[in-house]
Short mmCIF file of C-alpha atoms in Angstrom, two decimals:
data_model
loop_
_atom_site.label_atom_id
_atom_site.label_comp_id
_atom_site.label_asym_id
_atom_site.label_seq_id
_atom_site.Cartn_x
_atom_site.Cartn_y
_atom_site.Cartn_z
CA UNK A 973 24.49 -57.90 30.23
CA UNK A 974 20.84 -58.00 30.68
CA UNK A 975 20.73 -61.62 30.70
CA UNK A 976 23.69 -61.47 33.92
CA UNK A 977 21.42 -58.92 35.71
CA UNK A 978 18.12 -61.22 35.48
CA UNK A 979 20.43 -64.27 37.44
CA UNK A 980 21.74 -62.27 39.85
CA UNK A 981 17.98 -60.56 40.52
CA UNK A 982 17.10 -64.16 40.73
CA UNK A 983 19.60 -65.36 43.21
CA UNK A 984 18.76 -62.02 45.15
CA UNK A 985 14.98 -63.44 45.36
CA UNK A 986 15.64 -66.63 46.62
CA UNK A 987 17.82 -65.62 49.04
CA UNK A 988 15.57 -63.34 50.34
CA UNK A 989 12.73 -65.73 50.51
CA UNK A 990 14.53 -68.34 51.91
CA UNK A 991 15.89 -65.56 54.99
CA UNK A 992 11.90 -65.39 55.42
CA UNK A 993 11.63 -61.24 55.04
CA UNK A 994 8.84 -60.37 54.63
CA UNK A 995 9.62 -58.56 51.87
CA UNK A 996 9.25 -59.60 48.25
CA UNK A 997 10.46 -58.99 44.68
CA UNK A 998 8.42 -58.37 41.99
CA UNK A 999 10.37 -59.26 38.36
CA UNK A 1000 11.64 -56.72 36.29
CA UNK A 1001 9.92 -55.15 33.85
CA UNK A 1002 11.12 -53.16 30.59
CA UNK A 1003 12.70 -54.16 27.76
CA UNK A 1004 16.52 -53.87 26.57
CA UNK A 1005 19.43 -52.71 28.15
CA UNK A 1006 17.64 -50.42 30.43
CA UNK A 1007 14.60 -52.05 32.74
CA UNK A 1008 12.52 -51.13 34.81
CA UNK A 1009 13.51 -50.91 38.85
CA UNK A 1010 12.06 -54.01 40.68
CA UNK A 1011 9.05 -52.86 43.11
CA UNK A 1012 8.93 -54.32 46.45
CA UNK A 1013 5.60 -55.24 48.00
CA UNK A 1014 4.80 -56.71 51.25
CA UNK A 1015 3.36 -60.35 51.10
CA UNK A 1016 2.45 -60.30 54.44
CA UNK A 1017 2.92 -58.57 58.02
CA UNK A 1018 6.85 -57.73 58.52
CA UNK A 1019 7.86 -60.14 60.57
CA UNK A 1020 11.39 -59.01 60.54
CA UNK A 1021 13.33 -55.40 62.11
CA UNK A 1022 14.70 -55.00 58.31
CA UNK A 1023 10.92 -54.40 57.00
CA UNK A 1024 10.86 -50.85 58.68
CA UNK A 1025 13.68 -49.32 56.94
CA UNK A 1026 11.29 -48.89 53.72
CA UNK A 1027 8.92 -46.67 55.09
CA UNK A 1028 10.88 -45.11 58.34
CA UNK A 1029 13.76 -44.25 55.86
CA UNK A 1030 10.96 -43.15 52.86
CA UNK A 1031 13.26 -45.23 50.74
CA UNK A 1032 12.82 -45.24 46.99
CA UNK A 1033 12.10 -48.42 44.74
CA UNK A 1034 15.36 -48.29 44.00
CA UNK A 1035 16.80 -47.83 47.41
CA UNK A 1036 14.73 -50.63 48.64
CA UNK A 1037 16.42 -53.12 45.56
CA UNK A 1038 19.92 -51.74 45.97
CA UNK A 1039 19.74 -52.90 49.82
CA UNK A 1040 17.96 -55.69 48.75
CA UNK A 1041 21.00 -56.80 46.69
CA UNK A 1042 23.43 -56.41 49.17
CA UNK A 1043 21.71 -57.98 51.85
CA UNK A 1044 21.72 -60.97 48.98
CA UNK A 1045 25.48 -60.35 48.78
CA UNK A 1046 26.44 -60.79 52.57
CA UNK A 1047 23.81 -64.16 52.79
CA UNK A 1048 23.74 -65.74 50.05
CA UNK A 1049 27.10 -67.17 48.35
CA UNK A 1050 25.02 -67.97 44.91
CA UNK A 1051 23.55 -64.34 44.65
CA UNK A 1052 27.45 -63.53 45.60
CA UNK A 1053 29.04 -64.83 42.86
CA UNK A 1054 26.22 -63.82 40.57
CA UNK A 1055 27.03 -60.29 41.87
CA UNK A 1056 31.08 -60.53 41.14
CA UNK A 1057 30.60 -61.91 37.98
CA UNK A 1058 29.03 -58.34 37.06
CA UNK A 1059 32.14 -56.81 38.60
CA UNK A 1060 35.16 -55.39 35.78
CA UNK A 1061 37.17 -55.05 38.84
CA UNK A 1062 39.46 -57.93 40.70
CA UNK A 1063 37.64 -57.08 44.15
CA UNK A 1064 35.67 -58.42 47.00
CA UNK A 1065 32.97 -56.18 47.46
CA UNK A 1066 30.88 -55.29 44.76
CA UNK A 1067 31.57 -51.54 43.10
CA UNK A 1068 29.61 -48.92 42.62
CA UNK A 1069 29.37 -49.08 39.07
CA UNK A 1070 27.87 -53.16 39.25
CA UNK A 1071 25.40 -51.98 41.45
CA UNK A 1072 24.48 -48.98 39.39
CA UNK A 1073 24.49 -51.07 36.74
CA UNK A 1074 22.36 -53.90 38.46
CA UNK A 1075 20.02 -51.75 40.16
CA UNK A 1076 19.45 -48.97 37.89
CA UNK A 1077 20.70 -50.20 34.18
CA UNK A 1078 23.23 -48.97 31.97
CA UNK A 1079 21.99 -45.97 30.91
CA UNK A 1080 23.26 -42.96 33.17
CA UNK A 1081 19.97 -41.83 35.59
CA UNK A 1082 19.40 -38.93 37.51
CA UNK A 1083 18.23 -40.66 40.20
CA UNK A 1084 21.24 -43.16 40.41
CA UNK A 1085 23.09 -39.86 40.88
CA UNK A 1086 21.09 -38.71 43.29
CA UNK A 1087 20.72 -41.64 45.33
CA UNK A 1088 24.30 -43.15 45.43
CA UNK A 1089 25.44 -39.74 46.34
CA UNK A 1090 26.47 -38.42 49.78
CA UNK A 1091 23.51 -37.13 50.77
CA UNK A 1092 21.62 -40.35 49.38
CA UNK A 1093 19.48 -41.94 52.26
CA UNK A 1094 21.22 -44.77 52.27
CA UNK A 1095 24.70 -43.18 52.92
CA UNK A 1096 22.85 -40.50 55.02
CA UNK A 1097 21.94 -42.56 57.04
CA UNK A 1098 24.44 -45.18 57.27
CA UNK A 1099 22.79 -47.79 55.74
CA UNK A 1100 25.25 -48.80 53.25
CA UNK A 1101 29.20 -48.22 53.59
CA UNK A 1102 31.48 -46.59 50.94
CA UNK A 1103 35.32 -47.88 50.51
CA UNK A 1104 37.51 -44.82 51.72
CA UNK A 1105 38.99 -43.88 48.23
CA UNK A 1106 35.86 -41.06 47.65
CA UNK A 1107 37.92 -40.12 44.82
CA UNK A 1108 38.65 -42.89 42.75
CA UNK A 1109 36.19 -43.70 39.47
CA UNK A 1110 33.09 -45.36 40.04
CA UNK A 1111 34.36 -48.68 38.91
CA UNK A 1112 37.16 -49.32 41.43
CA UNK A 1113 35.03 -47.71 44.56
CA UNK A 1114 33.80 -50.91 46.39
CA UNK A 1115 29.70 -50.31 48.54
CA UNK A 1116 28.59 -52.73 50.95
CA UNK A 1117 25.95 -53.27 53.40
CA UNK A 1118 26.65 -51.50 56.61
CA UNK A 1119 26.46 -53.98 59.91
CA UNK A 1120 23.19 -52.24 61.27
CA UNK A 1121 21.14 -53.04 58.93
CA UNK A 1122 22.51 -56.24 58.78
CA UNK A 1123 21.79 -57.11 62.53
CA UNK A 1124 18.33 -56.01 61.39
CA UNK A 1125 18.33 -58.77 58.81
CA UNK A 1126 18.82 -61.22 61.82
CA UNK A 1127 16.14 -59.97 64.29
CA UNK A 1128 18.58 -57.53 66.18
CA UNK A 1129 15.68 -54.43 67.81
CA UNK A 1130 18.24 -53.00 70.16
CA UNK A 1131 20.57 -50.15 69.73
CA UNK A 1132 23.60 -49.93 68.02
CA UNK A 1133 26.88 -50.51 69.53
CA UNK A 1134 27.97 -47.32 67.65
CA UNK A 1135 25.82 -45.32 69.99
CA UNK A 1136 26.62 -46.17 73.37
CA UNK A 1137 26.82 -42.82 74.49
CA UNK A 1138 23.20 -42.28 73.95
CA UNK A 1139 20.06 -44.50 75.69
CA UNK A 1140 15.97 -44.69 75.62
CA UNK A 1141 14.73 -42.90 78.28
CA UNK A 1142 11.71 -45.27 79.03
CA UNK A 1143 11.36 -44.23 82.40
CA UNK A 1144 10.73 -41.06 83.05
CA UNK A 1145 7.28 -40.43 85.09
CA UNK A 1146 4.26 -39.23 83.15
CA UNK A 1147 3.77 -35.48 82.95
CA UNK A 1148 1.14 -35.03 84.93
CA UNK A 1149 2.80 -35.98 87.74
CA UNK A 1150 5.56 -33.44 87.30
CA UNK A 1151 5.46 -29.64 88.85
CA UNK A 1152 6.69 -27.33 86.21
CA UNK A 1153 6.88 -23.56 86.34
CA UNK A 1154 5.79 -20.98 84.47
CA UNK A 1155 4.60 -21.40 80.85
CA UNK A 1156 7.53 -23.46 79.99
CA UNK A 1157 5.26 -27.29 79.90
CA UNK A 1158 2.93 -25.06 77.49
CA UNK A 1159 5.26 -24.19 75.02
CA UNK A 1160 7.33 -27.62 75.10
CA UNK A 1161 3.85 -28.56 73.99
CA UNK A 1162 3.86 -26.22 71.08
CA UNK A 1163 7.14 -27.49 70.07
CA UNK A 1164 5.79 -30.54 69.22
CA UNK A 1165 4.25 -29.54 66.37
CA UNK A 1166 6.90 -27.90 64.83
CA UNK A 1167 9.96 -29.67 63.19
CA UNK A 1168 13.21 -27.75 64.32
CA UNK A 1169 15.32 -27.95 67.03
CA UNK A 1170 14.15 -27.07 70.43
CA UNK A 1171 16.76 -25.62 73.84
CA UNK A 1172 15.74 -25.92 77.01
CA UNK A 1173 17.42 -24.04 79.26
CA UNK A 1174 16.90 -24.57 83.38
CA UNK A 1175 18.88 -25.45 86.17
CA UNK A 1176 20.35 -29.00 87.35
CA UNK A 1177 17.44 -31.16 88.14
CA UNK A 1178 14.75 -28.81 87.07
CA UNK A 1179 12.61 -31.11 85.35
CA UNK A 1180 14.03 -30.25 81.90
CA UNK A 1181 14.44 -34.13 80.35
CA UNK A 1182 11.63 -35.57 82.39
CA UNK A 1183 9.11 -33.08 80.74
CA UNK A 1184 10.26 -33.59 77.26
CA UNK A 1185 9.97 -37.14 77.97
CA UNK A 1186 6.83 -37.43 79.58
CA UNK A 1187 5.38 -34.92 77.10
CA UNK A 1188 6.51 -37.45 73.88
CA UNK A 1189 5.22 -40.51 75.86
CA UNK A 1190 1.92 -38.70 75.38
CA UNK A 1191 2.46 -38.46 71.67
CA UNK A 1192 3.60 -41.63 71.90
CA UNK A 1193 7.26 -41.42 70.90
CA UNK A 1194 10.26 -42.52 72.42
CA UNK A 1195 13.41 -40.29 73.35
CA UNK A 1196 16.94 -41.13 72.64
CA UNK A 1197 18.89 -38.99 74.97
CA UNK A 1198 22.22 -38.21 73.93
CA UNK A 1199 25.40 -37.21 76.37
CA UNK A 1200 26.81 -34.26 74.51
CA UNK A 1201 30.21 -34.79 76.52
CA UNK A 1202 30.32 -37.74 74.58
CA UNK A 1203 30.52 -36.08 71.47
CA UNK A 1204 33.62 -36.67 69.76
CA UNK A 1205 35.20 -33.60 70.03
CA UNK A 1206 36.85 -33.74 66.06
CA UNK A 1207 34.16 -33.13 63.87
CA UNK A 1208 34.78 -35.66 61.67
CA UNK A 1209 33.91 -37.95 64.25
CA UNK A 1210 31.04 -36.04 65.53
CA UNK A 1211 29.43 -35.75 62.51
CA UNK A 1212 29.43 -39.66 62.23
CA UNK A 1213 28.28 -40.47 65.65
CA UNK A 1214 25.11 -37.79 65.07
CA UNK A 1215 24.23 -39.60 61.61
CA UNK A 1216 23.89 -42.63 63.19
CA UNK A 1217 21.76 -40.69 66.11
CA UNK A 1218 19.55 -39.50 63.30
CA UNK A 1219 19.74 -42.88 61.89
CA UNK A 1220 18.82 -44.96 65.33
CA UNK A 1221 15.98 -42.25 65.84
CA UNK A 1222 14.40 -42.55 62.59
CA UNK A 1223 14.26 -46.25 63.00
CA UNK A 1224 12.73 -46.43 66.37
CA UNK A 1225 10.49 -43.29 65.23
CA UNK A 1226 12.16 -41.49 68.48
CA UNK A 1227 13.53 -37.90 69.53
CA UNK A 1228 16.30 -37.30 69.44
CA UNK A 1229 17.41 -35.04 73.41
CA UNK A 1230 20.94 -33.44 73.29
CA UNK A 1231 22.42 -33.04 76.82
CA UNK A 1232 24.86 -30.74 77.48
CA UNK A 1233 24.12 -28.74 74.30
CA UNK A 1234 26.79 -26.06 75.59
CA UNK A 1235 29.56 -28.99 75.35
CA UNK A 1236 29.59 -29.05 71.42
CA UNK A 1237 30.49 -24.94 71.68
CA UNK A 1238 33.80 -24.57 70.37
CA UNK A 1239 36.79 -23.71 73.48
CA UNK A 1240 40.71 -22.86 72.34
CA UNK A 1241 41.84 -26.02 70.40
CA UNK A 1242 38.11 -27.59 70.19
CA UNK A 1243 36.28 -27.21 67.77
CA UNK A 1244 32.90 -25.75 67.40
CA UNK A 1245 30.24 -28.56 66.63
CA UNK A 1246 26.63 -26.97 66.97
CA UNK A 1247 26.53 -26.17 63.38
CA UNK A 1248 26.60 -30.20 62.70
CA UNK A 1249 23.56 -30.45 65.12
CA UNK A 1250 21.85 -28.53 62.55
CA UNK A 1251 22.94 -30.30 59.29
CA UNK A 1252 22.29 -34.05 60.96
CA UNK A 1253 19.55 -33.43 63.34
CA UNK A 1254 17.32 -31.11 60.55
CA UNK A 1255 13.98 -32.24 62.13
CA UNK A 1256 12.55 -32.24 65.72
CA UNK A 1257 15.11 -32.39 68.00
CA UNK A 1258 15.33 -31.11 71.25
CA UNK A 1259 18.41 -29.90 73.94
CA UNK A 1260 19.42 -29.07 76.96
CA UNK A 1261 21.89 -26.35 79.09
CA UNK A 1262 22.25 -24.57 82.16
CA UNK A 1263 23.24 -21.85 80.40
CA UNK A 1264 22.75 -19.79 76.94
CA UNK A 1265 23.99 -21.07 74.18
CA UNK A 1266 24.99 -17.39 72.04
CA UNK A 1267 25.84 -17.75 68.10
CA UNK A 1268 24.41 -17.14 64.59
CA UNK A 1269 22.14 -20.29 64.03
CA UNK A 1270 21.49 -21.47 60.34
CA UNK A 1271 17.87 -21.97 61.54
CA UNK A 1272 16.82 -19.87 64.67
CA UNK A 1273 16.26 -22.57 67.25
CA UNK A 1274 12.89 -22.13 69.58
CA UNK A 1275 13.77 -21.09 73.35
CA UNK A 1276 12.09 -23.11 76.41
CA UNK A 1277 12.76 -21.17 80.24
CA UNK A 1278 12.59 -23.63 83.09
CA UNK A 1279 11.98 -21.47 85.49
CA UNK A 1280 12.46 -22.37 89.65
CA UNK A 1281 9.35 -23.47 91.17
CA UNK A 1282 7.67 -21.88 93.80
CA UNK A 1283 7.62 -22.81 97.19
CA UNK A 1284 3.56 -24.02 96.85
CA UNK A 1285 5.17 -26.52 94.34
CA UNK A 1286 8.03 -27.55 96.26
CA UNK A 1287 5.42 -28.47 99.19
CA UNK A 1288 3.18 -31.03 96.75
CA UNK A 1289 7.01 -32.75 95.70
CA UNK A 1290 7.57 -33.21 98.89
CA UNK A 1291 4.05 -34.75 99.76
CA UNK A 1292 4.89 -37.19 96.89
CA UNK A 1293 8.35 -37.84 98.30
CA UNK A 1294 7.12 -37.92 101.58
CA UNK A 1295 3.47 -39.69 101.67
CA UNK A 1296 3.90 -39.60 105.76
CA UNK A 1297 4.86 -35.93 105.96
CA UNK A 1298 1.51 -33.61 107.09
CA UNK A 1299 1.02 -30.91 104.58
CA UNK A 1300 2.00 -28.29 107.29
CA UNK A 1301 5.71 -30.06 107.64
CA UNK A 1302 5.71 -30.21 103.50
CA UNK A 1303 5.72 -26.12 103.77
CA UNK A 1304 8.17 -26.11 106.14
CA UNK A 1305 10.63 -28.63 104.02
CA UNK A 1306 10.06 -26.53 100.54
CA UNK A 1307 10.98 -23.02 102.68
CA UNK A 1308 14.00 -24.73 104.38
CA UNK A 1309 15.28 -26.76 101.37
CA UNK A 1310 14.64 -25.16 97.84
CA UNK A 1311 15.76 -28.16 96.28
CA UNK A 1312 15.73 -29.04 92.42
CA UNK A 1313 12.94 -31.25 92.31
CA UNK A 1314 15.18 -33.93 91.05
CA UNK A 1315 16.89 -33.58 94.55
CA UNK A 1316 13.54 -33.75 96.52
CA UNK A 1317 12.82 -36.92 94.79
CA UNK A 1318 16.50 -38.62 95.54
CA UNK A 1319 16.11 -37.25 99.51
CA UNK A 1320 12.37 -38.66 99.90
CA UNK A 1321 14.29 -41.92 98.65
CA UNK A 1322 16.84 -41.64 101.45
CA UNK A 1323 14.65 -40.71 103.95
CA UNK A 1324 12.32 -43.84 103.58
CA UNK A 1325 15.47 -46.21 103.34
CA UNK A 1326 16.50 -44.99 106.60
CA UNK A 1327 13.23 -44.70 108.29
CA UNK A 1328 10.87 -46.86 109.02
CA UNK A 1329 6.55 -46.12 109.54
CA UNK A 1330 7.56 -42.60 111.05
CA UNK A 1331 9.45 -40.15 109.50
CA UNK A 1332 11.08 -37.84 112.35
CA UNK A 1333 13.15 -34.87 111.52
CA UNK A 1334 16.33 -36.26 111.92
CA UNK A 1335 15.60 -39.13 109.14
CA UNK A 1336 14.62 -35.87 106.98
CA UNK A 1337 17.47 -34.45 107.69
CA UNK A 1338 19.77 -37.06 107.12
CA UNK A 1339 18.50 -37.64 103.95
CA UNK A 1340 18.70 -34.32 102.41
CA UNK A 1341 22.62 -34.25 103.91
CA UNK A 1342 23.56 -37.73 102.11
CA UNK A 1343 21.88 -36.35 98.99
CA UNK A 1344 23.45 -33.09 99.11
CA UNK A 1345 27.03 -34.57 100.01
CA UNK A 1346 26.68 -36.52 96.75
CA UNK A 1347 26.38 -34.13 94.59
CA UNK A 1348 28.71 -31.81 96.08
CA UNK A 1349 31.53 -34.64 96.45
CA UNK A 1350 34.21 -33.84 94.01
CA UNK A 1351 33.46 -30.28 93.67
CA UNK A 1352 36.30 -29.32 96.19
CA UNK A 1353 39.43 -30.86 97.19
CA UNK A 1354 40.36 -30.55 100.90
CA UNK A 1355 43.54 -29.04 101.28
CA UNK A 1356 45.99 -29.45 104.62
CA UNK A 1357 48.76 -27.04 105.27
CA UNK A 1358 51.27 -27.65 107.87
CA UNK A 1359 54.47 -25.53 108.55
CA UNK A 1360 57.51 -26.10 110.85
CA UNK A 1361 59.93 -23.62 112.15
#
């Protein structure tokens, strides 16, 4: 047996050299049945997406081989055969027990336990796939390399198709260009420093995204905003599609931002799904609602106001909006139209589309009607009665 697990360790090598990772084997060491795990080592600068999952994933020795080996499995058909020779069962895909056995040794191991378990990184996170029959012995239940980190063996950097419902928000403005009330920017700034999961609550266009993302471009970390309506409303499914948030976030070292937090509550058939927040998002994550979100939290989850802005606010949005305006006409537009300052921002967009060097009243007021007829389009459904005698 140890002389089968050397060849296919060798196979695994070339192929990985000849892929060009920048990741390399060392041999095995140890005597026996029972060697040592190989070590992997950078040779020189990763060159290639599948050199971050070591250290973004804090992936073992062992972790790092067993993915290693697959990878070897899907490329190379040498390292694939060597790999199904060490198989006792007639299948495709290599079983749990060959890669136990391959990457870990004969002898039964804690940490083989540990790490080819559910809550393993690598099936944590979704970096390997397990063969639906959970219950069946360890020799018949077939692993294999999941397709992200395959597309990471071939250069692919963007997101996975499994998360469409979620995006990068790259393009939010920088902080201190925003007008936020209160204390609320002050203690978004405190939650940065802790690890746990964060609710913003504020009204529709308050500034409530654009502040968290603004505030992690200065700590210079991305956001992944995620569309809780797009949560799959069984929980099996939910729990997958926020693994593989938790997954996509810890390999673009971004934060994960849960919209529509008070869509996951649980409503007659639906179930509840804010307790799965908890077990997949544990770190810093943060979320937003327009209204409270009441229940008995496994971890109490820190609470961030958006308060309106006042009017002396409003007036400086509106300067920005409205770089023509006088500052005078700015006071006038915040008292007349306490807008959400994401609506300010969408009407100084309509009024200098329709306008040309001078802004008159009526291209103000035009714009702030074709903004607000927008958003309230669909909200009520015209209804014509007509009777005859």
């Amino acid at each position: 047996m140890q002389v089968d697990v050397d060849r296919v360790m060798t196979e695994v090598q070339r192929a990985t050299e000849v892929l060009g990772v920048a990741w390399a084997m060392a041999s095995a060491r140890g005597a026996g049945d029972d060697p040592e795990p190989f070590h992997l080592a950078i040779a020189t600068e990763p060159t290639y997406p599948v050199s971050w999952l070591a250290e973004r994933f804090g992936l073992s020795a062992t972790e790092q081989r067993m993915l290693w080996v697959l990878i070897a499995h899907e490329l190379c058909p040498i390292a694939r055969r060597r790999i199904r020779d060490l198989n006792t069962e007639e299948v495709v895909d290599p079983t749990l027990d060959t890669i136990r056995r391959a990457v870990y040794g004969v002898a039964p191991s804690l940490a083989a336990w540990k790490e080819l378990g559910a809550e393993g990184r690598l099936r944590k996170f979704a970096l390997v796939e397990q063969s639906a029959t959970a219950d069946a012995p360890e020799h018949r239940r077939t692993i294999k390399l999941s397709r992200r980190v395959l597309a990471l063996v071939h250069g692919e950097t963007g997101l996975d198709d499994e998360v469409r419902f979620a995006r990068f928000d790259d393009d939010s403005a920088n902080v201190d260009e925003l007008e936020i009330a209160g204390a609320a920017l002050e203690q978004l700034e405190q939650a940065f420093a802790a690890n746990e999961l964060v609710i913003v609550r504020g009204g529709a266009g308050t500034g409530r995204r654009s502040a968290i993302a603004g505030l992690a471009r200065r700590h210079g970390r991305r956001v992944l905003l995620i569309d809780g309506l797009a949560i799959a409303r069984d929980r099996d499914g939910a729990t997958r599609q926020l693994r593989v948030v938790a997954r996509e976030c810890a390999l673009f070292e971004a934060i994960p931002v849960i919209r529509n937090l008070d869509a996951l509550v649980g409503a007659g058939d639906i179930p509840d799904r804010l307790d799965l927040v908890e077990a997949e998002l544990p770190g810093l994550c943060f979320a937003t609602t327009t209204r409270p979100v009441v229940r008995r939290w496994q971890r109490a989850p820190r609470h961030v106001e958006m308060a309106a802005l006042s009017g002396t606010q409003r007036a400086r949005l509106w300067c920005r909006a409205l770089p023509q305006v006088t500052p005078e006409l700015a006071d006038q537009l915040a008292t007349l139209y306490p807008l959400a300052p994401s609506l300010i921002h969408a009407a100084g967009c309509a009024v200098l589309q329709r306008c040309g060097e001078q802004v008159t009243p009526s291209h103000i007021a035009a714009g702030i009607r074709s903004v607000l007829d927008d958003r309230l389009a669909g909200l009520a459904t015209r209804i014509s009665v007509s009777q005859t005698w």
